[in-house]
Coordinates of C-alpha atoms and ligand atoms in Angstrom, one line a residue:
M1 CA 0.3 -0.3 -0.1
I2 CA 1.5 3.6 -0.4
A3 CA 0.2 6.2 2.6
K4 CA 0.3 9.3 0.7
E5 CA 0.8 12.0 3.0
N6 CA 0.2 15.8 2.9
P7 CA 3.2 17.4 1.9
A8 CA 2.2 20.7 3.6
R9 CA 1.4 19.2 7.0
I10 CA 3.5 15.5 6.6
T11 CA 1.6 14.1 9.1
E12 CA -1.0 14.1 7.6
L13 CA -2.4 10.8 5.3
V14 CA -4.6 12.2 2.1
G15 CA -5.3 8.7 1.0
S16 CA -3.7 5.4 -0.4
V17 CA -3.4 3.4 -3.2
P18 CA -2.9 0.0 -3.9
V19 CA 0.7 -1.5 -4.9
A20 CA 0.6 -4.0 -8.1
G21 CA 2.7 -6.0 -8.9
A22 CA 4.3 -8.2 -12.1
S23 CA 0.3 -10.4 -12.1
G24 CA -1.8 -6.6 -11.2
V25 CA -0.3 -5.1 -14.0
D26 CA -0.4 -8.4 -15.8
A27 CA -3.6 -8.2 -15.5
A28 CA -4.1 -4.8 -16.0
V29 CA -2.4 -5.1 -19.2
R30 CA -4.5 -8.1 -20.6
R31 CA -7.8 -5.8 -20.0
A32 CA -6.5 -2.9 -22.1
E33 CA -5.7 -5.5 -24.5
A34 CA -9.4 -7.4 -24.1
A35 CA -11.6 -3.8 -24.9
R36 CA -8.8 -2.2 -27.9
R37 CA -9.9 -4.2 -30.9
D38 CA -13.3 -3.7 -30.4
W39 CA -12.5 0.1 -29.4
A40 CA -10.5 0.6 -32.6
A41 CA -13.2 -0.9 -35.0
G42 CA -15.5 1.4 -33.9
P43 CA -16.1 4.6 -35.7
L44 CA -13.9 7.7 -34.5
A45 CA -17.6 10.0 -33.7
A46 CA -18.7 6.9 -30.7
R47 CA -14.6 7.8 -29.4
I48 CA -15.0 11.0 -29.5
A49 CA -18.7 10.7 -27.2
A50 CA -16.8 8.8 -25.3
L51 CA -14.1 11.4 -24.5
R52 CA -17.0 14.6 -24.1
D53 CA -18.9 12.0 -21.8
G54 CA -15.7 11.5 -19.4
A55 CA -15.0 15.6 -19.6
A56 CA -18.4 16.0 -18.8
A57 CA -17.9 13.7 -15.8
I58 CA -15.2 15.5 -14.2
A59 CA -15.9 18.6 -15.1
P60 CA -18.6 18.9 -12.6
R61 CA -16.0 17.9 -10.2
L62 CA -13.4 20.9 -10.5
D63 CA -13.8 22.0 -6.9
E64 CA -13.5 18.7 -4.9
L65 CA -10.9 17.6 -7.1
A66 CA -8.5 20.4 -7.0
V67 CA -8.5 20.3 -3.4
L68 CA -7.8 16.3 -3.3
L69 CA -4.4 17.5 -5.9
A70 CA -3.4 20.5 -3.6
R71 CA -3.4 18.3 -0.3
E72 CA -1.7 15.1 -2.4
S73 CA 1.0 16.9 -4.5
G74 CA 1.7 20.5 -2.7
K75 CA 0.3 23.0 -5.4
P76 CA -1.2 25.7 -4.4
L77 CA -5.3 25.5 -4.5
A78 CA -5.5 28.0 -8.1
D79 CA -3.0 26.5 -9.6
C80 CA -4.6 23.1 -9.4
R81 CA -7.9 24.2 -10.7
G82 CA -5.9 25.7 -13.3
E83 CA -4.1 22.5 -14.9
I84 CA -7.3 19.8 -14.4
G85 CA -9.1 22.9 -15.9
F86 CA -6.6 23.0 -18.2
A87 CA -6.4 19.1 -19.0
L88 CA -10.3 18.7 -19.5
A89 CA -9.5 21.6 -22.2
Y90 CA -6.9 19.8 -23.7
L91 CA -9.1 16.8 -23.7
R92 CA -11.7 18.6 -26.2
W93 CA -9.1 20.3 -28.1
V94 CA -8.3 16.6 -28.9
C95 CA -12.1 15.9 -30.0
E96 CA -12.3 18.4 -32.0
H97 CA -9.2 18.2 -34.0
A98 CA -9.1 13.8 -34.2
P99 CA -11.6 14.1 -37.3
G100 CA -9.4 15.8 -38.6
V101 CA -5.7 14.3 -38.6
L102 CA -7.4 11.2 -38.1
A103 CA -8.5 11.3 -41.2
V104 CA -8.6 8.3 -43.8
S105 CA -6.0 9.8 -46.9
D106 CA -7.9 7.6 -50.1
V107 CA -5.9 9.6 -53.8
A108 CA -6.1 8.7 -56.6
D109 CA -4.4 10.1 -59.6
G110 CA -1.7 9.7 -62.4
S111 CA 0.0 7.8 -60.1
G112 CA -2.2 5.3 -59.1
R113 CA -4.1 4.7 -55.4
L114 CA -3.0 5.7 -52.5
V115 CA -4.6 4.9 -48.7
T116 CA -3.5 5.7 -46.0
R117 CA -5.4 5.1 -42.7
R118 CA -4.2 6.0 -39.2
R119 CA -3.8 3.2 -37.0
P120 CA -3.9 2.8 -33.4
Y121 CA -0.6 0.7 -31.6
G122 CA -2.7 -1.1 -29.0
V123 CA -1.7 -1.3 -25.0
V124 CA 0.0 2.5 -24.8
A125 CA 1.4 2.2 -21.3
C126 CA 1.3 5.9 -19.6
V127 CA 4.1 6.3 -17.1
T128 CA 3.2 9.9 -15.1
P129 CA 5.1 11.7 -12.6
W130 CA 3.9 13.7 -10.5
N131 CA 4.4 17.3 -10.7
A132 CA 1.3 18.0 -12.9
P133 CA 0.1 13.9 -12.4
V134 CA -3.6 14.8 -14.3
I135 CA -2.3 17.8 -16.9
L136 CA 0.5 14.7 -17.7
A137 CA -2.4 11.3 -18.1
M138 CA -3.9 13.4 -20.1
T139 CA -1.1 14.7 -23.1
K140 CA -0.8 10.3 -23.4
L141 CA -5.2 9.3 -22.8
A142 CA -6.8 11.9 -24.9
P143 CA -4.9 11.2 -27.7
A144 CA -3.9 7.5 -27.2
L145 CA -7.9 7.0 -26.6
A146 CA -9.3 9.5 -29.6
A147 CA -7.0 7.8 -31.8
G148 CA -8.1 3.9 -31.1
N149 CA -5.1 2.9 -28.4
T150 CA -6.3 1.7 -25.4
A151 CA -4.0 2.3 -22.1
V152 CA -2.2 1.3 -18.3
V153 CA -1.4 4.9 -16.5
K154 CA 1.3 3.7 -13.8
P155 CA 1.4 7.3 -11.9
S156 CA 4.1 8.9 -9.5
P157 CA 3.2 7.5 -6.3
L158 CA 3.9 10.4 -5.0
A159 CA 1.0 12.0 -6.7
P160 CA -1.6 9.3 -7.7
L161 CA -4.6 9.8 -6.4
T162 CA -6.5 12.4 -8.2
V163 CA -5.3 11.5 -11.5
S164 CA -6.7 7.5 -10.3
E165 CA -10.3 9.9 -10.4
I166 CA -9.9 11.4 -13.6
A167 CA -8.5 7.2 -15.2
A168 CA -11.4 6.6 -14.0
A169 CA -13.9 8.6 -16.1
L170 CA -12.2 7.8 -18.8
P171 CA -12.5 5.1 -21.6
H172 CA -10.8 2.0 -21.8
V173 CA -7.9 3.5 -18.9
E174 CA -6.6 0.6 -16.9
I175 CA -4.6 2.7 -12.9
V176 CA -1.8 0.7 -11.1
H177 CA -0.5 2.1 -9.2
G178 CA 3.5 1.5 -7.5
G179 CA 7.3 2.4 -8.2
A180 CA 9.8 2.2 -10.5
E181 CA 9.3 -2.5 -10.5
T182 CA 5.9 -1.8 -11.4
G183 CA 7.3 1.2 -13.9
Q184 CA 9.7 -1.7 -15.0
A185 CA 6.5 -4.6 -15.6
L186 CA 4.6 -2.0 -17.3
V187 CA 7.1 -1.4 -19.5
T188 CA 8.4 -4.7 -20.4
H189 CA 4.7 -6.3 -21.0
P190 CA 5.2 -8.4 -24.6
L191 CA 1.3 -7.0 -24.7
V192 CA 2.3 -3.2 -24.7
R193 CA 3.3 -1.8 -28.2
K194 CA 3.9 1.9 -26.8
V195 CA 5.6 3.7 -24.1
A196 CA 4.9 6.8 -22.9
F197 CA 6.5 8.6 -20.4
T198 CA 7.0 12.3 -18.5
G199 CA 9.4 12.3 -16.3
G200 CA 13.5 12.8 -14.8
D201 CA 16.7 11.7 -16.5
A202 CA 17.8 7.8 -14.9
A203 CA 13.6 6.3 -15.4
G204 CA 14.1 8.0 -18.5
R205 CA 17.3 6.6 -19.5
A206 CA 15.6 2.8 -17.5
I207 CA 12.2 3.3 -18.9
G208 CA 14.3 3.9 -23.4
A209 CA 16.2 0.8 -22.5
A210 CA 13.0 -1.4 -21.1
A211 CA 11.0 0.1 -24.4
G212 CA 14.3 -0.6 -26.3
S213 CA 14.6 -4.1 -25.9
M214 CA 10.7 -5.3 -27.0
L215 CA 11.2 -3.8 -29.4
T216 CA 8.9 -1.0 -28.1
P217 CA 8.4 1.9 -29.7
S218 CA 8.4 5.2 -26.7
V219 CA 7.7 8.9 -26.7
M220 CA 10.0 11.1 -23.7
E221 CA 9.5 13.8 -22.0
L222 CA 12.4 14.4 -19.6
G223 CA 13.7 17.4 -18.6
G224 CA 14.9 20.3 -18.8
N225 CA 17.3 23.2 -17.5
D226 CA 15.4 26.3 -19.5
P227 CA 16.8 29.4 -20.1
A228 CA 15.7 33.0 -20.0
L229 CA 17.2 35.2 -22.4
L230 CA 17.0 38.9 -20.9
L231 CA 18.1 40.1 -24.5
P232 CA 20.0 44.2 -24.2
D233 CA 17.1 46.0 -24.8
F234 CA 14.2 43.5 -22.3
A235 CA 11.8 46.1 -21.2
L236 CA 9.4 44.5 -18.6
T237 CA 6.4 46.6 -17.3
P238 CA 6.0 45.2 -13.5
E239 CA 3.7 42.8 -14.6
D240 CA 5.9 41.0 -17.1
Y241 CA 8.2 40.8 -13.3
E242 CA 5.7 39.2 -11.5
R243 CA 5.0 35.9 -14.9
L244 CA 8.1 36.0 -14.8
V245 CA 9.4 35.3 -11.3
M246 CA 5.9 33.2 -11.6
A247 CA 7.6 32.0 -14.4
T248 CA 10.1 29.9 -12.1
F249 CA 8.4 29.1 -9.0
A250 CA 5.2 28.0 -9.9
T251 CA 4.4 24.6 -8.5
S252 CA 7.7 25.6 -6.3
G253 CA 10.5 24.6 -8.7
Q254 CA 9.0 21.7 -9.7
V255 CA 7.7 22.2 -14.2
C256 CA 10.1 21.0 -16.6
M257 CA 10.4 24.1 -18.6
A258 CA 10.3 26.8 -15.4
A259 CA 12.6 29.5 -16.0
K260 CA 15.4 27.5 -14.4
R261 CA 19.0 30.2 -15.5
L262 CA 17.8 34.0 -15.7
Y263 CA 20.9 35.7 -18.6
V264 CA 20.7 39.1 -17.8
P265 CA 23.3 42.1 -19.4
R266 CA 25.9 42.9 -17.1
R267 CA 24.4 46.6 -17.6
R268 CA 21.8 45.7 -16.5
A269 CA 21.5 43.7 -13.9
A270 CA 21.5 45.8 -10.0
E271 CA 18.0 47.0 -12.1
F272 CA 16.9 43.0 -13.0
A273 CA 17.8 42.4 -9.5
A274 CA 16.0 45.3 -7.9
A275 CA 12.6 44.9 -10.1
Y276 CA 13.1 41.0 -9.5
V277 CA 13.1 41.1 -6.3
A278 CA 10.7 43.3 -5.7
A279 CA 8.0 42.2 -8.3
A280 CA 8.9 38.1 -5.5
E281 CA 7.6 40.1 -2.8
R282 CA 4.8 41.3 -4.3
I283 CA 3.2 38.4 -5.9
L284 CA 4.9 34.9 -4.7
L285 CA 3.7 33.4 -1.2
V286 CA 4.2 31.3 0.5
G287 CA 2.0 29.2 2.5
D288 CA -0.2 25.8 3.6
P289 CA -1.9 25.6 -0.9
L290 CA -5.6 25.6 0.2
T291 CA -4.7 29.4 1.9
A292 CA -5.6 31.9 0.2
G293 CA -3.4 34.0 -1.4
V294 CA -0.6 31.2 -2.2
S295 CA 0.7 30.8 -4.8
M296 CA 3.9 28.4 -3.6
G297 CA 3.5 26.0 -2.0
P298 CA 6.2 23.3 -0.2
V299 CA 8.1 20.4 -2.2
I300 CA 6.9 17.4 -2.5
S301 CA 9.7 15.3 -0.5
A302 CA 12.3 15.8 2.1
Q303 CA 14.7 14.7 0.5
A304 CA 13.8 16.8 -2.2
A305 CA 13.7 19.8 0.7
D306 CA 17.3 18.3 1.9
R307 CA 18.2 18.1 -2.3
I308 CA 17.3 21.6 -2.7
R309 CA 18.7 23.7 0.4
E310 CA 22.2 21.3 -0.4
L311 CA 22.7 22.9 -4.4
V312 CA 22.0 26.6 -3.0
G313 CA 24.1 26.2 -0.3
Q314 CA 27.1 24.6 -2.4
D315 CA 27.6 28.7 -3.8
G316 CA 27.1 32.1 -4.6
T317 CA 25.0 34.4 -2.9
A318 CA 20.9 33.2 -2.5
V319 CA 19.1 36.1 -1.8
P320 CA 15.5 35.0 -0.7
L321 CA 12.1 36.2 -2.0
G322 CA 8.8 37.2 -1.6
R323 CA 6.7 37.0 1.2
A324 CA 4.9 33.6 3.9
T325 CA 2.1 32.9 5.6
G326 CA 1.3 30.3 8.5
D327 CA 3.4 27.5 10.0
L328 CA 6.2 26.4 7.6
G329 CA 7.3 24.2 10.9
A330 CA 4.7 21.3 9.5
G331 CA 5.6 21.0 6.0
Y332 CA 8.3 19.8 3.4
F333 CA 8.8 24.3 2.5
V334 CA 12.2 25.2 1.3
T335 CA 12.8 29.6 1.5
P336 CA 12.3 30.6 -1.9
A337 CA 15.7 31.8 -4.2
L338 CA 17.5 34.3 -6.3
V339 CA 21.1 33.3 -5.8
T340 CA 23.9 35.4 -8.1
G341 CA 27.8 35.3 -8.7
L342 CA 27.2 31.9 -9.5
P343 CA 30.0 30.5 -11.8
D344 CA 28.5 28.6 -14.5
S345 CA 30.2 25.8 -13.4
A346 CA 28.0 25.3 -9.9
A347 CA 25.9 22.6 -10.2
L348 CA 23.2 25.3 -9.3
V349 CA 23.3 26.4 -13.4
T350 CA 24.6 22.8 -14.5
A351 CA 21.9 20.5 -12.8
E352 CA 17.3 20.5 -13.3
Q353 CA 17.6 21.8 -10.2
F354 CA 14.0 21.4 -9.9
G355 CA 12.6 23.6 -6.8
P356 CA 12.3 26.8 -5.8
A357 CA 16.2 28.5 -6.3
V358 CA 17.7 30.6 -9.6
P359 CA 20.5 31.8 -10.2
L360 CA 20.4 35.0 -12.1
L361 CA 23.8 34.6 -15.1
E362 CA 25.6 38.2 -16.1
Y363 CA 26.5 38.3 -19.6
D364 CA 28.5 40.7 -22.1
T365 CA 27.5 40.1 -25.8
E366 CA 24.5 38.7 -26.6
E367 CA 26.7 36.2 -28.9
E368 CA 28.1 35.3 -25.5
A369 CA 24.4 34.2 -23.6
L370 CA 23.6 32.3 -26.6
A371 CA 26.5 30.1 -26.0
R372 CA 26.0 29.9 -22.6
A373 CA 22.5 28.9 -22.8
N374 CA 23.0 26.6 -24.7
A375 CA 25.8 24.8 -23.2
S376 CA 24.2 22.1 -21.6
E377 CA 22.6 18.2 -21.5
L378 CA 19.4 19.7 -21.7
G379 CA 17.4 21.5 -24.7
L380 CA 13.5 20.9 -23.0
A381 CA 12.2 24.8 -23.4
A382 CA 13.9 28.5 -23.3
S383 CA 12.5 31.8 -23.4
V384 CA 13.3 35.2 -24.9
W385 CA 12.6 38.6 -24.0
S386 CA 12.9 41.7 -26.1
A387 CA 10.9 44.9 -26.9
D388 CA 11.7 43.9 -29.9
E389 CA 9.4 41.4 -30.5
E390 CA 11.5 40.2 -34.7
R391 CA 14.5 40.2 -32.3
A392 CA 13.5 38.0 -29.4
F393 CA 11.9 35.2 -32.3
A394 CA 15.6 35.1 -34.7
V395 CA 16.9 34.7 -30.7
A396 CA 14.1 31.8 -30.7
G397 CA 15.6 30.1 -33.7
R398 CA 18.9 29.9 -32.6
L399 CA 18.3 28.1 -29.2
E400 CA 18.2 24.6 -28.7
A401 CA 15.7 24.2 -26.8
G402 CA 11.9 22.0 -28.4
F403 CA 9.7 25.0 -27.6
V404 CA 10.9 28.7 -26.8
F405 CA 8.1 31.0 -25.7
V406 CA 8.3 35.0 -26.6
N407 CA 7.9 36.9 -23.5
T408 CA 7.0 34.8 -21.7
H409 CA 8.1 31.9 -19.2
N410 CA 5.9 28.0 -18.4
R411 CA 2.6 27.6 -18.2
T412 CA 1.6 31.2 -20.1
G413 CA 3.1 30.4 -22.7
M414 CA 1.3 27.3 -23.3
S415 CA -1.2 26.0 -25.7
P416 CA -2.9 22.8 -26.9
R417 CA -2.2 23.9 -30.3
A418 CA 1.9 23.7 -30.5
P419 CA 3.9 20.4 -29.5
F420 CA 5.7 20.2 -27.0
G421 CA 8.5 18.8 -26.2
G422 CA 12.3 18.7 -26.1
V423 CA 15.8 18.5 -28.0
K424 CA 19.3 16.8 -27.0
R425 CA 19.0 14.9 -23.8
S426 CA 15.2 16.4 -23.1
G427 CA 13.5 13.2 -25.0
Y428 CA 11.7 12.6 -28.3
G429 CA 8.4 12.8 -30.0
R430 CA 5.8 15.4 -28.9
E431 CA 2.5 16.2 -27.4
Y432 CA -0.4 18.3 -28.0
G433 CA -0.9 20.0 -31.3
E434 CA -1.3 17.7 -34.6
E435 CA 2.2 16.0 -33.1
G436 CA 0.7 15.2 -30.3
L437 CA -1.8 13.3 -32.2
L438 CA 0.4 11.2 -34.2
E439 CA 2.6 10.2 -31.8
Y440 CA -0.3 7.6 -30.8
V441 CA -0.9 6.1 -34.6
Q442 CA 1.8 4.9 -37.0
T443 CA 0.3 4.6 -40.9
T444 CA 0.1 2.0 -42.8
V445 CA -0.9 2.3 -46.2
A446 CA -2.8 0.5 -49.5
H447 CA -1.9 0.8 -52.8
A448 CA -2.5 0.4 -56.6
P449 CA 0.2 2.2 -59.0
A450 CA -2.0 3.5 -62.0
A451 CA 0.5 0.8 -64.2
F452 CA -1.2 -2.4 -63.4
R453 CA -5.0 -1.5 -62.9
P454 CA -7.4 -0.9 -65.2
G455 CA -6.2 0.2 -68.6
G456 CA -2.5 0.9 -66.8
S457 CA 0.4 0.9 -69.0
G458 CA 1.7 -1.8 -67.4
M459 CA 4.9 -2.7 -65.8
A460 CA 8.2 -5.0 -67.1
A461 CA 8.5 -7.2 -64.1
G462 CA 11.6 -6.3 -61.2
A463 CA 11.1 -3.5 -63.0
Y464 CA 11.6 0.0 -60.0
P465 CA 9.1 2.4 -61.0
E466 CA 9.6 5.6 -63.0
L467 CA 9.3 8.6 -61.0
Ligands
LIG501 P1 10.6 10.0 -12.3 O1 11.8 9.8 -13.0 O2 11.5 10.1 -10.9 O3 9.0 9.3 -11.7 C1 8.5 9.8 -13.2 C2 8.3 8.0 -13.7 O4 8.3 7.3 -13.6 C3 6.7 8.2 -11.6 O5 5.8 7.1 -12.3 C4 8.4 6.9 -11.1 O6 7.9 5.8 -11.0 C5 8.4 6.5 -12.7 N1 10.0 5.6 -12.6 C6 10.9 6.3 -12.0 N2 12.3 4.6 -11.9 C7 11.8 4.3 -12.3 C8 11.7 2.9 -13.4 N3 13.1 2.8 -13.6 N4 11.5 2.1 -14.4 C9 10.2 2.7 -14.4 N5 9.0 3.5 -14.4 C10 10.1 4.6 -13.2 O7 10.1 12.1 -12.0 P2 9.5 12.4 -11.0 O8 10.1 12.9 -9.6 O9 8.4 11.9 -11.0 O10 9.5 14.4 -11.9 C11 10.4 14.7 -12.5 C12 10.8 14.7 -13.1 O11 9.5 14.8 -15.2 C13 11.9 16.1 -13.3 O12 12.8 15.7 -14.1 C14 10.5 17.0 -14.7 O13 12.1 17.8 -15.3 C15 9.9 16.1 -15.4 N6 10.0 16.3 -16.0 C16 8.7 16.6 -17.7 C17 8.2 17.1 -18.1 C18 8.3 17.4 -19.6 O14 6.9 18.1 -20.2 N7 9.6 16.8 -20.5 C19 7.0 17.5 -17.9 C20 7.3 17.6 -15.9 C21 8.5 16.9 -15.8

């Protein structure tokens, strides 16, 4: 049994879930396998109707589920409402766009007749993290189910409760609980045809290797160490500064696409730091996620708190940010900080901190800033801030990142139509947009060359077509 505590009040048990061993995983995959043919064979319209019913069943429970998510994850209540609302909006987006993206194409022309179908894989295994558990399950389930797959989800043991409620409302979704062992049993199951993973580097490598050993294709959404690049002409209003502060400190910095390194022109560094600290004072209130006005809760575990404190304590000068309310001794709270005076080799710069601390890095030239921003093994997201949008887009094209935000960063810059995913070691495959739907189908074709159709010119046996 996994007993889930509230990270803001660690003596409070929020709920518990049973751990699935290998036989539990096998049973779940077999149930998903048994359902997949009928589900895929039915009309797309019927699948979309079932998904819309799922959304309609979840929507009236938004408040109740948001409280559950806040209590199990430590994320502020408004964020939890936002997360579930965005997940439902994305589900509806998929319902709207799936017919166009998944349509059969049947072309008959001078080259012959070519029918192209988007065929579902079968059973999709979804292994998901705790930090946005509802969204990150939905980015897999909505396109996978619409395309005619069935699914087995293994959520993180650190936030298994809300996502269980969401999964139960959707058609043909099985859920299995546990840690790495359960995850391994799932991704190596011979009836699993596709693996969808979101999480960190170590688990990503283990899962990628395990899926690879079965020749099961995978989509990998891994960690990031996102640079936010303030170009020399940046012109931030107080609201822009607040948005930039929350781009780092939302979910206590535990977001894959959080702004994790701030590159600021040296001659404007003091002006930037003062405005940033002032914005944090206005917008950042640390406390219990259920307290009104709180914008930053605890981190997820004692281990995470220790890791972040150690990272911050190593080097540089930490400037504490924001205000606090309530009893912070009751949970895993970490004081948010802006850290100055760090060399590029500092661990807070080179590693994904995944916590409420961000380094301010000063640069002299734009070229130098770009080179330093790109000097990372990770390439998930990034941002460029400039008074000149053209210039920002030009720089965006030179950043080694899968998603570059312009004049914003993190969740305020997301769109269901924009494919999201990393370059370099931040992963492969995409979520959202057309690509996010195509991730869950394989293209199959039926083809009759014109030469052999009625009235065709024929072709010598064994010849290549002349193009
Ligand atoms: P994690 O990698 O520790 O765990 C993710 C999931 O994998 C969990 O369900 C976990 O139980 C499972 N798991 C762990 N080891 C496994 C193994 N060896 N075999 C099978 N399953 C295993 O990640 P986390 O702490 O939950 O989330 C934090 C990480 O996720 C950060 O690195 C963050 O950047 C990343 N992340 C990426 C995205 C993205 O879209 N790219 C989004 C959110 C989070």
